[in-house]
Short mmCIF file of N, CA and C in Angstrom, two decimals:
data_model
loop_
_atom_site.label_atom_id
_atom_site.label_comp_id
_atom_site.label_asym_id
_atom_site.label_seq_id
_atom_site.Cartn_x
_atom_site.Cartn_y
_atom_site.Cartn_z
N UNK A 1 -21.22 14.72 7.53
CA UNK A 1 -21.50 14.12 6.24
C UNK A 1 -22.24 15.17 5.41
N UNK A 2 -21.78 15.38 4.19
CA UNK A 2 -22.39 16.37 3.32
C UNK A 2 -23.76 15.89 2.85
N UNK A 3 -24.55 16.82 2.33
CA UNK A 3 -25.87 16.46 1.78
C UNK A 3 -25.71 15.46 0.65
N UNK A 4 -24.72 15.69 -0.21
CA UNK A 4 -24.48 14.76 -1.32
C UNK A 4 -24.15 13.36 -0.79
N UNK A 5 -23.32 13.28 0.23
CA UNK A 5 -22.98 11.98 0.83
C UNK A 5 -24.23 11.29 1.37
N UNK A 6 -25.13 12.06 2.00
CA UNK A 6 -26.35 11.49 2.54
C UNK A 6 -27.26 10.96 1.43
N UNK A 7 -27.35 11.70 0.33
CA UNK A 7 -28.15 11.25 -0.81
C UNK A 7 -27.58 9.97 -1.39
N UNK A 8 -26.26 9.95 -1.59
CA UNK A 8 -25.60 8.75 -2.14
C UNK A 8 -25.81 7.56 -1.21
N UNK A 9 -25.68 7.79 0.10
CA UNK A 9 -25.87 6.70 1.06
C UNK A 9 -27.29 6.16 1.02
N UNK A 10 -28.26 7.03 0.79
CA UNK A 10 -29.65 6.59 0.71
C UNK A 10 -29.92 5.80 -0.57
N UNK A 11 -29.29 6.21 -1.66
CA UNK A 11 -29.50 5.54 -2.95
C UNK A 11 -28.69 4.26 -3.05
N UNK A 12 -27.47 4.29 -2.55
CA UNK A 12 -26.58 3.14 -2.60
C UNK A 12 -26.19 2.79 -1.16
N UNK A 13 -27.04 2.04 -0.49
CA UNK A 13 -26.77 1.74 0.93
C UNK A 13 -25.51 0.90 1.10
N UNK A 14 -24.87 1.12 2.24
CA UNK A 14 -23.68 0.36 2.58
C UNK A 14 -24.05 -1.12 2.72
N UNK A 15 -23.19 -2.01 2.24
CA UNK A 15 -23.49 -3.44 2.37
C UNK A 15 -23.52 -3.86 3.84
N UNK A 16 -24.34 -4.85 4.12
CA UNK A 16 -24.42 -5.37 5.49
C UNK A 16 -23.14 -6.14 5.81
N UNK A 17 -22.86 -6.35 7.09
CA UNK A 17 -21.70 -7.16 7.45
C UNK A 17 -21.74 -8.56 6.82
N UNK A 18 -22.92 -9.15 6.74
CA UNK A 18 -23.04 -10.47 6.11
C UNK A 18 -22.72 -10.41 4.62
N UNK A 19 -23.20 -9.38 3.94
CA UNK A 19 -22.90 -9.21 2.51
C UNK A 19 -21.41 -9.02 2.29
N UNK A 20 -20.79 -8.22 3.15
CA UNK A 20 -19.34 -8.00 3.05
C UNK A 20 -18.57 -9.30 3.28
N UNK A 21 -18.97 -10.04 4.29
CA UNK A 21 -18.28 -11.29 4.61
C UNK A 21 -18.40 -12.29 3.46
N UNK A 22 -19.58 -12.39 2.89
CA UNK A 22 -19.79 -13.32 1.76
C UNK A 22 -18.97 -12.90 0.54
N UNK A 23 -18.95 -11.62 0.29
CA UNK A 23 -18.16 -11.08 -0.82
C UNK A 23 -16.67 -11.38 -0.62
N UNK A 24 -16.18 -11.16 0.58
CA UNK A 24 -14.77 -11.41 0.87
C UNK A 24 -14.46 -12.90 0.78
N UNK A 25 -15.37 -13.74 1.24
CA UNK A 25 -15.18 -15.19 1.15
C UNK A 25 -15.04 -15.62 -0.31
N UNK A 26 -15.88 -15.09 -1.17
CA UNK A 26 -15.81 -15.42 -2.60
C UNK A 26 -14.50 -14.91 -3.21
N UNK A 27 -14.10 -13.70 -2.84
CA UNK A 27 -12.85 -13.16 -3.36
C UNK A 27 -11.66 -13.98 -2.87
N UNK A 28 -11.69 -14.42 -1.60
CA UNK A 28 -10.61 -15.28 -1.07
C UNK A 28 -10.52 -16.57 -1.87
N UNK A 29 -11.67 -17.17 -2.15
CA UNK A 29 -11.69 -18.42 -2.92
C UNK A 29 -11.10 -18.17 -4.31
N UNK A 30 -11.46 -17.05 -4.93
CA UNK A 30 -10.95 -16.72 -6.25
C UNK A 30 -9.43 -16.50 -6.22
N UNK A 31 -8.93 -15.97 -5.12
CA UNK A 31 -7.49 -15.69 -5.01
C UNK A 31 -6.66 -16.96 -4.94
N UNK A 32 -7.28 -18.05 -4.52
CA UNK A 32 -6.53 -19.29 -4.34
C UNK A 32 -5.54 -19.21 -3.18
N UNK A 33 -5.67 -18.18 -2.35
CA UNK A 33 -4.81 -18.05 -1.18
C UNK A 33 -3.44 -17.45 -1.44
N UNK A 34 -3.22 -17.00 -2.68
CA UNK A 34 -1.92 -16.37 -2.98
C UNK A 34 -2.10 -15.34 -4.08
N UNK A 35 -1.01 -14.65 -4.36
CA UNK A 35 -1.04 -13.65 -5.42
C UNK A 35 -1.56 -12.30 -4.95
N UNK A 36 -1.67 -11.40 -5.91
CA UNK A 36 -2.04 -10.02 -5.60
C UNK A 36 -3.40 -9.92 -4.92
N UNK A 37 -4.37 -10.71 -5.34
CA UNK A 37 -5.69 -10.60 -4.74
C UNK A 37 -5.66 -11.02 -3.27
N UNK A 38 -4.94 -12.06 -2.95
CA UNK A 38 -4.81 -12.48 -1.55
C UNK A 38 -4.12 -11.38 -0.73
N UNK A 39 -3.09 -10.75 -1.31
CA UNK A 39 -2.41 -9.65 -0.61
C UNK A 39 -3.37 -8.50 -0.34
N UNK A 40 -4.15 -8.14 -1.35
CA UNK A 40 -5.11 -7.05 -1.20
C UNK A 40 -6.11 -7.38 -0.09
N UNK A 41 -6.65 -8.59 -0.10
CA UNK A 41 -7.63 -8.98 0.91
C UNK A 41 -7.02 -8.95 2.31
N UNK A 42 -5.78 -9.39 2.44
CA UNK A 42 -5.09 -9.30 3.73
C UNK A 42 -5.01 -7.84 4.19
N UNK A 43 -4.67 -6.96 3.26
CA UNK A 43 -4.56 -5.54 3.60
C UNK A 43 -5.93 -4.96 3.96
N UNK A 44 -6.98 -5.39 3.27
CA UNK A 44 -8.32 -4.91 3.62
C UNK A 44 -8.67 -5.32 5.05
N UNK A 45 -8.30 -6.51 5.44
CA UNK A 45 -8.57 -6.95 6.82
C UNK A 45 -7.74 -6.14 7.82
N UNK A 46 -6.51 -5.82 7.46
CA UNK A 46 -5.68 -4.98 8.33
C UNK A 46 -6.27 -3.59 8.47
N UNK A 47 -6.84 -3.05 7.39
CA UNK A 47 -7.49 -1.74 7.44
C UNK A 47 -8.70 -1.80 8.37
N UNK A 48 -9.50 -2.84 8.27
CA UNK A 48 -10.65 -3.01 9.18
C UNK A 48 -10.17 -2.99 10.63
N UNK A 49 -9.12 -3.72 10.91
CA UNK A 49 -8.59 -3.77 12.28
C UNK A 49 -8.04 -2.42 12.72
N UNK A 50 -7.43 -1.70 11.80
CA UNK A 50 -6.88 -0.37 12.13
C UNK A 50 -7.99 0.62 12.46
N UNK A 51 -9.10 0.57 11.73
CA UNK A 51 -10.24 1.42 12.07
C UNK A 51 -10.73 1.08 13.48
N UNK A 52 -10.82 -0.20 13.79
CA UNK A 52 -11.30 -0.61 15.11
C UNK A 52 -10.34 -0.13 16.20
N UNK A 53 -9.05 -0.16 15.92
CA UNK A 53 -8.06 0.30 16.91
C UNK A 53 -8.24 1.79 17.20
N UNK A 54 -8.54 2.58 16.17
CA UNK A 54 -8.79 4.01 16.39
C UNK A 54 -10.02 4.17 17.29
N UNK A 55 -11.07 3.43 16.97
CA UNK A 55 -12.32 3.52 17.76
C UNK A 55 -12.10 3.07 19.20
N UNK A 56 -11.28 2.05 19.40
CA UNK A 56 -11.07 1.48 20.73
C UNK A 56 -10.13 2.31 21.61
N UNK A 57 -9.38 3.21 21.02
CA UNK A 57 -8.42 4.01 21.78
C UNK A 57 -9.17 4.88 22.79
N UNK A 58 -8.68 4.89 24.02
CA UNK A 58 -9.41 5.57 25.10
C UNK A 58 -8.82 6.92 25.49
N UNK A 59 -7.68 7.27 24.90
CA UNK A 59 -7.08 8.58 25.18
C UNK A 59 -6.75 9.27 23.85
N UNK A 60 -6.58 10.56 23.90
CA UNK A 60 -6.24 11.33 22.70
C UNK A 60 -4.93 10.85 22.10
N UNK A 61 -3.95 10.60 22.94
CA UNK A 61 -2.64 10.14 22.46
C UNK A 61 -2.75 8.77 21.79
N UNK A 62 -3.47 7.87 22.42
CA UNK A 62 -3.64 6.53 21.85
C UNK A 62 -4.42 6.60 20.54
N UNK A 63 -5.42 7.47 20.49
CA UNK A 63 -6.21 7.60 19.27
C UNK A 63 -5.35 8.16 18.13
N UNK A 64 -4.53 9.15 18.42
CA UNK A 64 -3.65 9.72 17.38
C UNK A 64 -2.64 8.67 16.89
N UNK A 65 -2.12 7.87 17.80
CA UNK A 65 -1.18 6.81 17.41
C UNK A 65 -1.87 5.80 16.50
N UNK A 66 -3.07 5.38 16.88
CA UNK A 66 -3.83 4.43 16.06
C UNK A 66 -4.21 5.06 14.72
N UNK A 67 -4.58 6.33 14.75
CA UNK A 67 -4.92 7.05 13.52
C UNK A 67 -3.72 7.12 12.57
N UNK A 68 -2.54 7.35 13.14
CA UNK A 68 -1.33 7.43 12.31
C UNK A 68 -1.09 6.09 11.60
N UNK A 69 -1.28 4.99 12.32
CA UNK A 69 -1.10 3.67 11.70
C UNK A 69 -2.15 3.46 10.62
N UNK A 70 -3.40 3.83 10.90
CA UNK A 70 -4.46 3.71 9.90
C UNK A 70 -4.10 4.50 8.65
N UNK A 71 -3.66 5.73 8.82
CA UNK A 71 -3.30 6.58 7.68
C UNK A 71 -2.14 5.98 6.89
N UNK A 72 -1.15 5.47 7.59
CA UNK A 72 0.00 4.85 6.93
C UNK A 72 -0.43 3.63 6.13
N UNK A 73 -1.22 2.79 6.72
CA UNK A 73 -1.70 1.58 6.06
C UNK A 73 -2.57 1.92 4.85
N UNK A 74 -3.51 2.85 5.02
CA UNK A 74 -4.36 3.26 3.90
C UNK A 74 -3.52 3.82 2.75
N UNK A 75 -2.53 4.61 3.07
CA UNK A 75 -1.70 5.21 2.03
C UNK A 75 -0.85 4.16 1.32
N UNK A 76 -0.19 3.30 2.07
CA UNK A 76 0.63 2.26 1.45
C UNK A 76 -0.19 1.35 0.56
N UNK A 77 -1.35 0.97 1.05
CA UNK A 77 -2.25 0.10 0.29
C UNK A 77 -2.73 0.81 -0.97
N UNK A 78 -3.17 2.05 -0.82
CA UNK A 78 -3.69 2.78 -1.98
C UNK A 78 -2.60 3.06 -3.01
N UNK A 79 -1.40 3.33 -2.55
CA UNK A 79 -0.30 3.58 -3.50
C UNK A 79 -0.04 2.35 -4.36
N UNK A 80 -0.07 1.18 -3.74
CA UNK A 80 0.16 -0.06 -4.49
C UNK A 80 -0.97 -0.30 -5.49
N UNK A 81 -2.21 -0.09 -5.06
CA UNK A 81 -3.34 -0.26 -5.97
C UNK A 81 -3.26 0.74 -7.13
N UNK A 82 -2.95 2.00 -6.80
CA UNK A 82 -2.92 3.05 -7.81
C UNK A 82 -1.77 2.88 -8.80
N UNK A 83 -0.67 2.31 -8.36
CA UNK A 83 0.48 2.12 -9.24
C UNK A 83 0.37 0.87 -10.11
N UNK A 84 -0.39 -0.12 -9.66
CA UNK A 84 -0.39 -1.42 -10.33
C UNK A 84 -1.79 -1.86 -10.78
N UNK A 85 -2.71 -1.94 -9.86
CA UNK A 85 -4.00 -2.57 -10.16
C UNK A 85 -4.95 -1.67 -10.96
N UNK A 86 -5.05 -0.41 -10.58
CA UNK A 86 -5.96 0.47 -11.31
C UNK A 86 -5.50 0.70 -12.76
N UNK A 87 -4.20 0.86 -13.00
CA UNK A 87 -3.78 0.93 -14.41
C UNK A 87 -4.10 -0.36 -15.18
N UNK A 88 -3.93 -1.50 -14.52
CA UNK A 88 -4.26 -2.78 -15.18
C UNK A 88 -5.75 -2.85 -15.49
N UNK A 89 -6.58 -2.32 -14.59
CA UNK A 89 -8.01 -2.29 -14.85
C UNK A 89 -8.30 -1.41 -16.08
N UNK A 90 -7.66 -0.25 -16.13
CA UNK A 90 -7.89 0.67 -17.25
C UNK A 90 -7.42 0.05 -18.57
N UNK A 91 -6.29 -0.61 -18.56
CA UNK A 91 -5.77 -1.23 -19.78
C UNK A 91 -6.59 -2.46 -20.17
N UNK A 92 -7.31 -3.02 -19.21
CA UNK A 92 -8.12 -4.20 -19.47
C UNK A 92 -9.57 -3.88 -19.73
N UNK A 93 -9.85 -2.70 -20.21
CA UNK A 93 -11.21 -2.31 -20.61
C UNK A 93 -12.14 -1.98 -19.45
N UNK A 94 -11.57 -1.58 -18.33
CA UNK A 94 -12.39 -1.16 -17.19
C UNK A 94 -11.98 0.24 -16.76
N UNK A 95 -11.92 1.14 -17.74
CA UNK A 95 -11.48 2.52 -17.49
C UNK A 95 -12.37 3.24 -16.48
N UNK A 96 -13.67 3.04 -16.57
CA UNK A 96 -14.59 3.73 -15.66
C UNK A 96 -14.36 3.28 -14.22
N UNK A 97 -14.19 1.99 -14.00
CA UNK A 97 -13.93 1.48 -12.64
C UNK A 97 -12.60 2.03 -12.14
N UNK A 98 -11.61 2.06 -13.00
CA UNK A 98 -10.29 2.57 -12.62
C UNK A 98 -10.38 4.04 -12.20
N UNK A 99 -11.05 4.84 -13.01
CA UNK A 99 -11.18 6.26 -12.69
C UNK A 99 -11.94 6.47 -11.39
N UNK A 100 -12.97 5.71 -11.19
CA UNK A 100 -13.76 5.80 -9.97
C UNK A 100 -12.92 5.41 -8.75
N UNK A 101 -12.13 4.37 -8.90
CA UNK A 101 -11.29 3.92 -7.79
C UNK A 101 -10.26 4.99 -7.42
N UNK A 102 -9.61 5.59 -8.42
CA UNK A 102 -8.65 6.67 -8.15
C UNK A 102 -9.34 7.82 -7.41
N UNK A 103 -10.51 8.22 -7.87
CA UNK A 103 -11.24 9.33 -7.27
C UNK A 103 -11.61 9.03 -5.82
N UNK A 104 -12.10 7.84 -5.58
CA UNK A 104 -12.49 7.47 -4.22
C UNK A 104 -11.30 7.49 -3.28
N UNK A 105 -10.17 7.00 -3.73
CA UNK A 105 -9.00 6.98 -2.85
C UNK A 105 -8.45 8.38 -2.60
N UNK A 106 -8.56 9.25 -3.59
CA UNK A 106 -8.16 10.64 -3.36
C UNK A 106 -9.04 11.27 -2.29
N UNK A 107 -10.33 11.01 -2.37
CA UNK A 107 -11.26 11.53 -1.36
C UNK A 107 -10.95 11.01 0.03
N UNK A 108 -10.59 9.75 0.12
CA UNK A 108 -10.24 9.17 1.42
C UNK A 108 -9.00 9.84 2.01
N UNK A 109 -8.04 10.16 1.16
CA UNK A 109 -6.83 10.83 1.66
C UNK A 109 -7.17 12.21 2.24
N UNK A 110 -8.11 12.90 1.62
CA UNK A 110 -8.55 14.20 2.15
C UNK A 110 -9.23 14.01 3.51
N UNK A 111 -10.08 12.99 3.62
CA UNK A 111 -10.76 12.73 4.89
C UNK A 111 -9.76 12.39 6.00
N UNK A 112 -8.73 11.63 5.66
CA UNK A 112 -7.70 11.31 6.65
C UNK A 112 -7.00 12.59 7.11
N UNK A 113 -6.72 13.49 6.18
CA UNK A 113 -6.08 14.76 6.54
C UNK A 113 -6.97 15.59 7.47
N UNK A 114 -8.27 15.55 7.24
CA UNK A 114 -9.19 16.27 8.12
C UNK A 114 -9.14 15.76 9.55
N UNK A 115 -8.94 14.48 9.73
CA UNK A 115 -8.87 13.94 11.09
C UNK A 115 -7.78 14.64 11.91
N UNK A 116 -6.67 14.98 11.26
CA UNK A 116 -5.57 15.66 11.95
C UNK A 116 -5.97 17.02 12.50
N UNK A 117 -7.01 17.61 11.93
CA UNK A 117 -7.43 18.96 12.32
C UNK A 117 -8.45 18.95 13.46
N UNK A 118 -8.89 17.79 13.85
CA UNK A 118 -9.96 17.69 14.85
C UNK A 118 -9.45 17.11 16.16
N UNK A 119 -10.10 17.50 17.25
CA UNK A 119 -9.81 16.93 18.56
C UNK A 119 -10.18 15.45 18.50
N UNK A 120 -9.21 14.56 18.74
CA UNK A 120 -9.47 13.13 18.56
C UNK A 120 -10.54 12.55 19.49
N UNK A 121 -10.92 13.27 20.51
CA UNK A 121 -11.94 12.76 21.43
C UNK A 121 -13.29 13.46 21.22
N UNK A 122 -13.38 14.27 20.17
CA UNK A 122 -14.61 15.04 19.93
C UNK A 122 -15.62 14.28 19.08
N UNK A 123 -16.85 14.77 19.11
CA UNK A 123 -17.90 14.20 18.27
C UNK A 123 -17.59 14.47 16.80
N UNK A 124 -17.06 15.63 16.48
CA UNK A 124 -16.69 15.93 15.09
C UNK A 124 -15.69 14.91 14.56
N UNK A 125 -14.73 14.55 15.39
CA UNK A 125 -13.74 13.54 15.00
C UNK A 125 -14.44 12.20 14.75
N UNK A 126 -15.30 11.80 15.68
CA UNK A 126 -16.02 10.52 15.51
C UNK A 126 -16.87 10.53 14.25
N UNK A 127 -17.53 11.65 13.99
CA UNK A 127 -18.34 11.76 12.77
C UNK A 127 -17.47 11.65 11.51
N UNK A 128 -16.32 12.31 11.53
CA UNK A 128 -15.42 12.26 10.36
C UNK A 128 -14.88 10.84 10.19
N UNK A 129 -14.53 10.20 11.30
CA UNK A 129 -14.05 8.83 11.24
C UNK A 129 -15.14 7.90 10.67
N UNK A 130 -16.39 8.11 11.11
CA UNK A 130 -17.52 7.34 10.58
C UNK A 130 -17.64 7.52 9.07
N UNK A 131 -17.53 8.76 8.65
CA UNK A 131 -17.64 9.08 7.22
C UNK A 131 -16.53 8.40 6.43
N UNK A 132 -15.31 8.50 6.92
CA UNK A 132 -14.17 7.88 6.27
C UNK A 132 -14.35 6.37 6.21
N UNK A 133 -14.71 5.77 7.34
CA UNK A 133 -14.87 4.32 7.36
C UNK A 133 -15.98 3.86 6.42
N UNK A 134 -17.06 4.60 6.37
CA UNK A 134 -18.15 4.25 5.46
C UNK A 134 -17.68 4.31 4.01
N UNK A 135 -16.95 5.35 3.66
CA UNK A 135 -16.44 5.48 2.29
C UNK A 135 -15.46 4.35 1.95
N UNK A 136 -14.57 4.04 2.88
CA UNK A 136 -13.60 2.97 2.66
C UNK A 136 -14.32 1.62 2.57
N UNK A 137 -15.30 1.41 3.42
CA UNK A 137 -16.05 0.16 3.39
C UNK A 137 -16.72 -0.05 2.04
N UNK A 138 -17.35 0.99 1.52
CA UNK A 138 -18.02 0.88 0.22
C UNK A 138 -17.00 0.65 -0.89
N UNK A 139 -15.90 1.35 -0.83
CA UNK A 139 -14.83 1.20 -1.83
C UNK A 139 -14.29 -0.23 -1.82
N UNK A 140 -14.00 -0.75 -0.65
CA UNK A 140 -13.48 -2.11 -0.50
C UNK A 140 -14.50 -3.12 -1.02
N UNK A 141 -15.74 -2.91 -0.69
CA UNK A 141 -16.80 -3.82 -1.15
C UNK A 141 -16.84 -3.86 -2.68
N UNK A 142 -16.74 -2.71 -3.30
CA UNK A 142 -16.77 -2.67 -4.76
C UNK A 142 -15.55 -3.35 -5.35
N UNK A 143 -14.40 -3.14 -4.74
CA UNK A 143 -13.20 -3.84 -5.20
C UNK A 143 -13.37 -5.35 -5.09
N UNK A 144 -13.84 -5.80 -3.93
CA UNK A 144 -13.93 -7.24 -3.67
C UNK A 144 -15.08 -7.92 -4.41
N UNK A 145 -16.14 -7.19 -4.68
CA UNK A 145 -17.31 -7.82 -5.31
C UNK A 145 -17.24 -7.80 -6.83
N UNK A 146 -16.66 -6.76 -7.41
CA UNK A 146 -16.69 -6.62 -8.86
C UNK A 146 -15.32 -6.37 -9.47
N UNK A 147 -14.73 -5.24 -9.10
CA UNK A 147 -13.57 -4.75 -9.81
C UNK A 147 -12.41 -5.74 -9.81
N UNK A 148 -12.03 -6.22 -8.64
CA UNK A 148 -10.87 -7.11 -8.57
C UNK A 148 -11.15 -8.53 -9.05
N UNK A 149 -12.33 -9.09 -8.78
CA UNK A 149 -12.61 -10.39 -9.42
C UNK A 149 -12.53 -10.32 -10.95
N UNK A 150 -13.02 -9.23 -11.53
CA UNK A 150 -12.92 -9.07 -12.99
C UNK A 150 -11.46 -9.05 -13.42
N UNK A 151 -10.63 -8.29 -12.68
CA UNK A 151 -9.21 -8.22 -13.02
C UNK A 151 -8.54 -9.57 -12.82
N UNK A 152 -8.90 -10.27 -11.76
CA UNK A 152 -8.30 -11.58 -11.48
C UNK A 152 -8.63 -12.59 -12.58
N UNK A 153 -9.82 -12.50 -13.11
CA UNK A 153 -10.26 -13.43 -14.16
C UNK A 153 -9.73 -13.05 -15.54
N UNK A 154 -9.20 -11.86 -15.67
CA UNK A 154 -8.70 -11.41 -16.98
C UNK A 154 -7.20 -11.69 -17.09
N UNK A 155 -6.74 -11.76 -18.31
CA UNK A 155 -5.31 -11.96 -18.53
C UNK A 155 -4.86 -13.37 -18.20
N UNK A 156 -3.68 -13.65 -18.64
CA UNK A 156 -3.12 -14.99 -18.45
C UNK A 156 -2.31 -15.07 -17.16
N UNK A 157 -1.72 -16.21 -16.93
CA UNK A 157 -0.93 -16.43 -15.72
C UNK A 157 0.25 -15.47 -15.64
N UNK A 158 0.80 -15.12 -16.77
CA UNK A 158 1.93 -14.19 -16.79
C UNK A 158 1.51 -12.82 -16.26
N UNK A 159 0.36 -12.33 -16.71
CA UNK A 159 -0.15 -11.04 -16.22
C UNK A 159 -0.42 -11.12 -14.72
N UNK A 160 -1.06 -12.18 -14.27
CA UNK A 160 -1.39 -12.32 -12.85
C UNK A 160 -0.11 -12.35 -12.00
N UNK A 161 0.90 -13.03 -12.49
CA UNK A 161 2.19 -13.09 -11.79
C UNK A 161 2.83 -11.71 -11.72
N UNK A 162 2.79 -10.99 -12.82
CA UNK A 162 3.35 -9.64 -12.86
C UNK A 162 2.62 -8.73 -11.89
N UNK A 163 1.28 -8.78 -11.86
CA UNK A 163 0.50 -7.95 -10.94
C UNK A 163 0.85 -8.29 -9.49
N UNK A 164 1.03 -9.56 -9.19
CA UNK A 164 1.38 -9.98 -7.83
C UNK A 164 2.74 -9.43 -7.42
N UNK A 165 3.71 -9.57 -8.30
CA UNK A 165 5.06 -9.09 -8.00
C UNK A 165 5.07 -7.57 -7.84
N UNK A 166 4.42 -6.88 -8.77
CA UNK A 166 4.43 -5.42 -8.75
C UNK A 166 3.63 -4.85 -7.56
N UNK A 167 2.50 -5.46 -7.24
CA UNK A 167 1.71 -4.98 -6.11
C UNK A 167 2.54 -5.09 -4.82
N UNK A 168 3.18 -6.23 -4.63
CA UNK A 168 4.01 -6.43 -3.44
C UNK A 168 5.15 -5.41 -3.41
N UNK A 169 5.81 -5.19 -4.54
CA UNK A 169 6.90 -4.21 -4.61
C UNK A 169 6.44 -2.82 -4.21
N UNK A 170 5.31 -2.40 -4.76
CA UNK A 170 4.82 -1.05 -4.48
C UNK A 170 4.37 -0.90 -3.03
N UNK A 171 3.72 -1.93 -2.49
CA UNK A 171 3.31 -1.86 -1.08
C UNK A 171 4.55 -1.77 -0.20
N UNK A 172 5.53 -2.60 -0.48
CA UNK A 172 6.74 -2.60 0.34
C UNK A 172 7.59 -1.35 0.14
N UNK A 173 7.48 -0.72 -1.02
CA UNK A 173 8.21 0.53 -1.25
C UNK A 173 7.75 1.59 -0.24
N UNK A 174 6.47 1.59 0.05
CA UNK A 174 5.93 2.56 1.00
C UNK A 174 6.00 2.07 2.44
N UNK A 175 5.69 0.79 2.65
CA UNK A 175 5.52 0.28 4.01
C UNK A 175 6.76 -0.43 4.56
N UNK A 176 7.69 -0.79 3.70
CA UNK A 176 8.78 -1.66 4.11
C UNK A 176 8.37 -3.09 3.88
N UNK A 177 9.26 -4.02 4.10
CA UNK A 177 8.95 -5.43 3.85
C UNK A 177 7.98 -5.94 4.90
N UNK A 178 7.31 -7.04 4.60
CA UNK A 178 6.35 -7.64 5.52
C UNK A 178 7.01 -7.95 6.87
N UNK A 179 8.28 -8.28 6.86
CA UNK A 179 8.98 -8.59 8.12
C UNK A 179 9.13 -7.34 8.98
N UNK A 180 9.18 -6.16 8.34
CA UNK A 180 9.34 -4.90 9.07
C UNK A 180 8.06 -4.49 9.78
N UNK A 181 6.92 -5.00 9.30
CA UNK A 181 5.65 -4.60 9.89
C UNK A 181 5.47 -5.34 11.17
#
């Protein structure tokens, strides 16, 4: 973890598991169980599980396999957000949040690439995985607590329907259909 990362972590501490759970519960309620926000929340839960699968892997081969799935899921999810949701945030008067979200996801992609360069059973790998998970956790928390609820509450039903359709299309463009997963 860089010195800058340590300073940021000290100033903006990671949310507790209880804070994250409460935030996600509120976002789920706002989603009404369907639409783009529900899809995003489902993907966030899949990302949490994918991180755990990497941690739980007991061999280098198993860890690389789990890491590959994590990277694929993070990329498919981020591509859908970057193609649909972040532009909608920017067009809806949340340009700063949109720019921040793009930047954070670019940083996560670099961290994922670094994992490929490290021995999957090493302390350096575990440290990098910790750093990546911490960054993703904070990013997800910000999406679920502020950015996406604001977007969900903005615009009419037509906009929300369009975002739902487009988010699903973009996710499936990268990942394949839900049945393929």
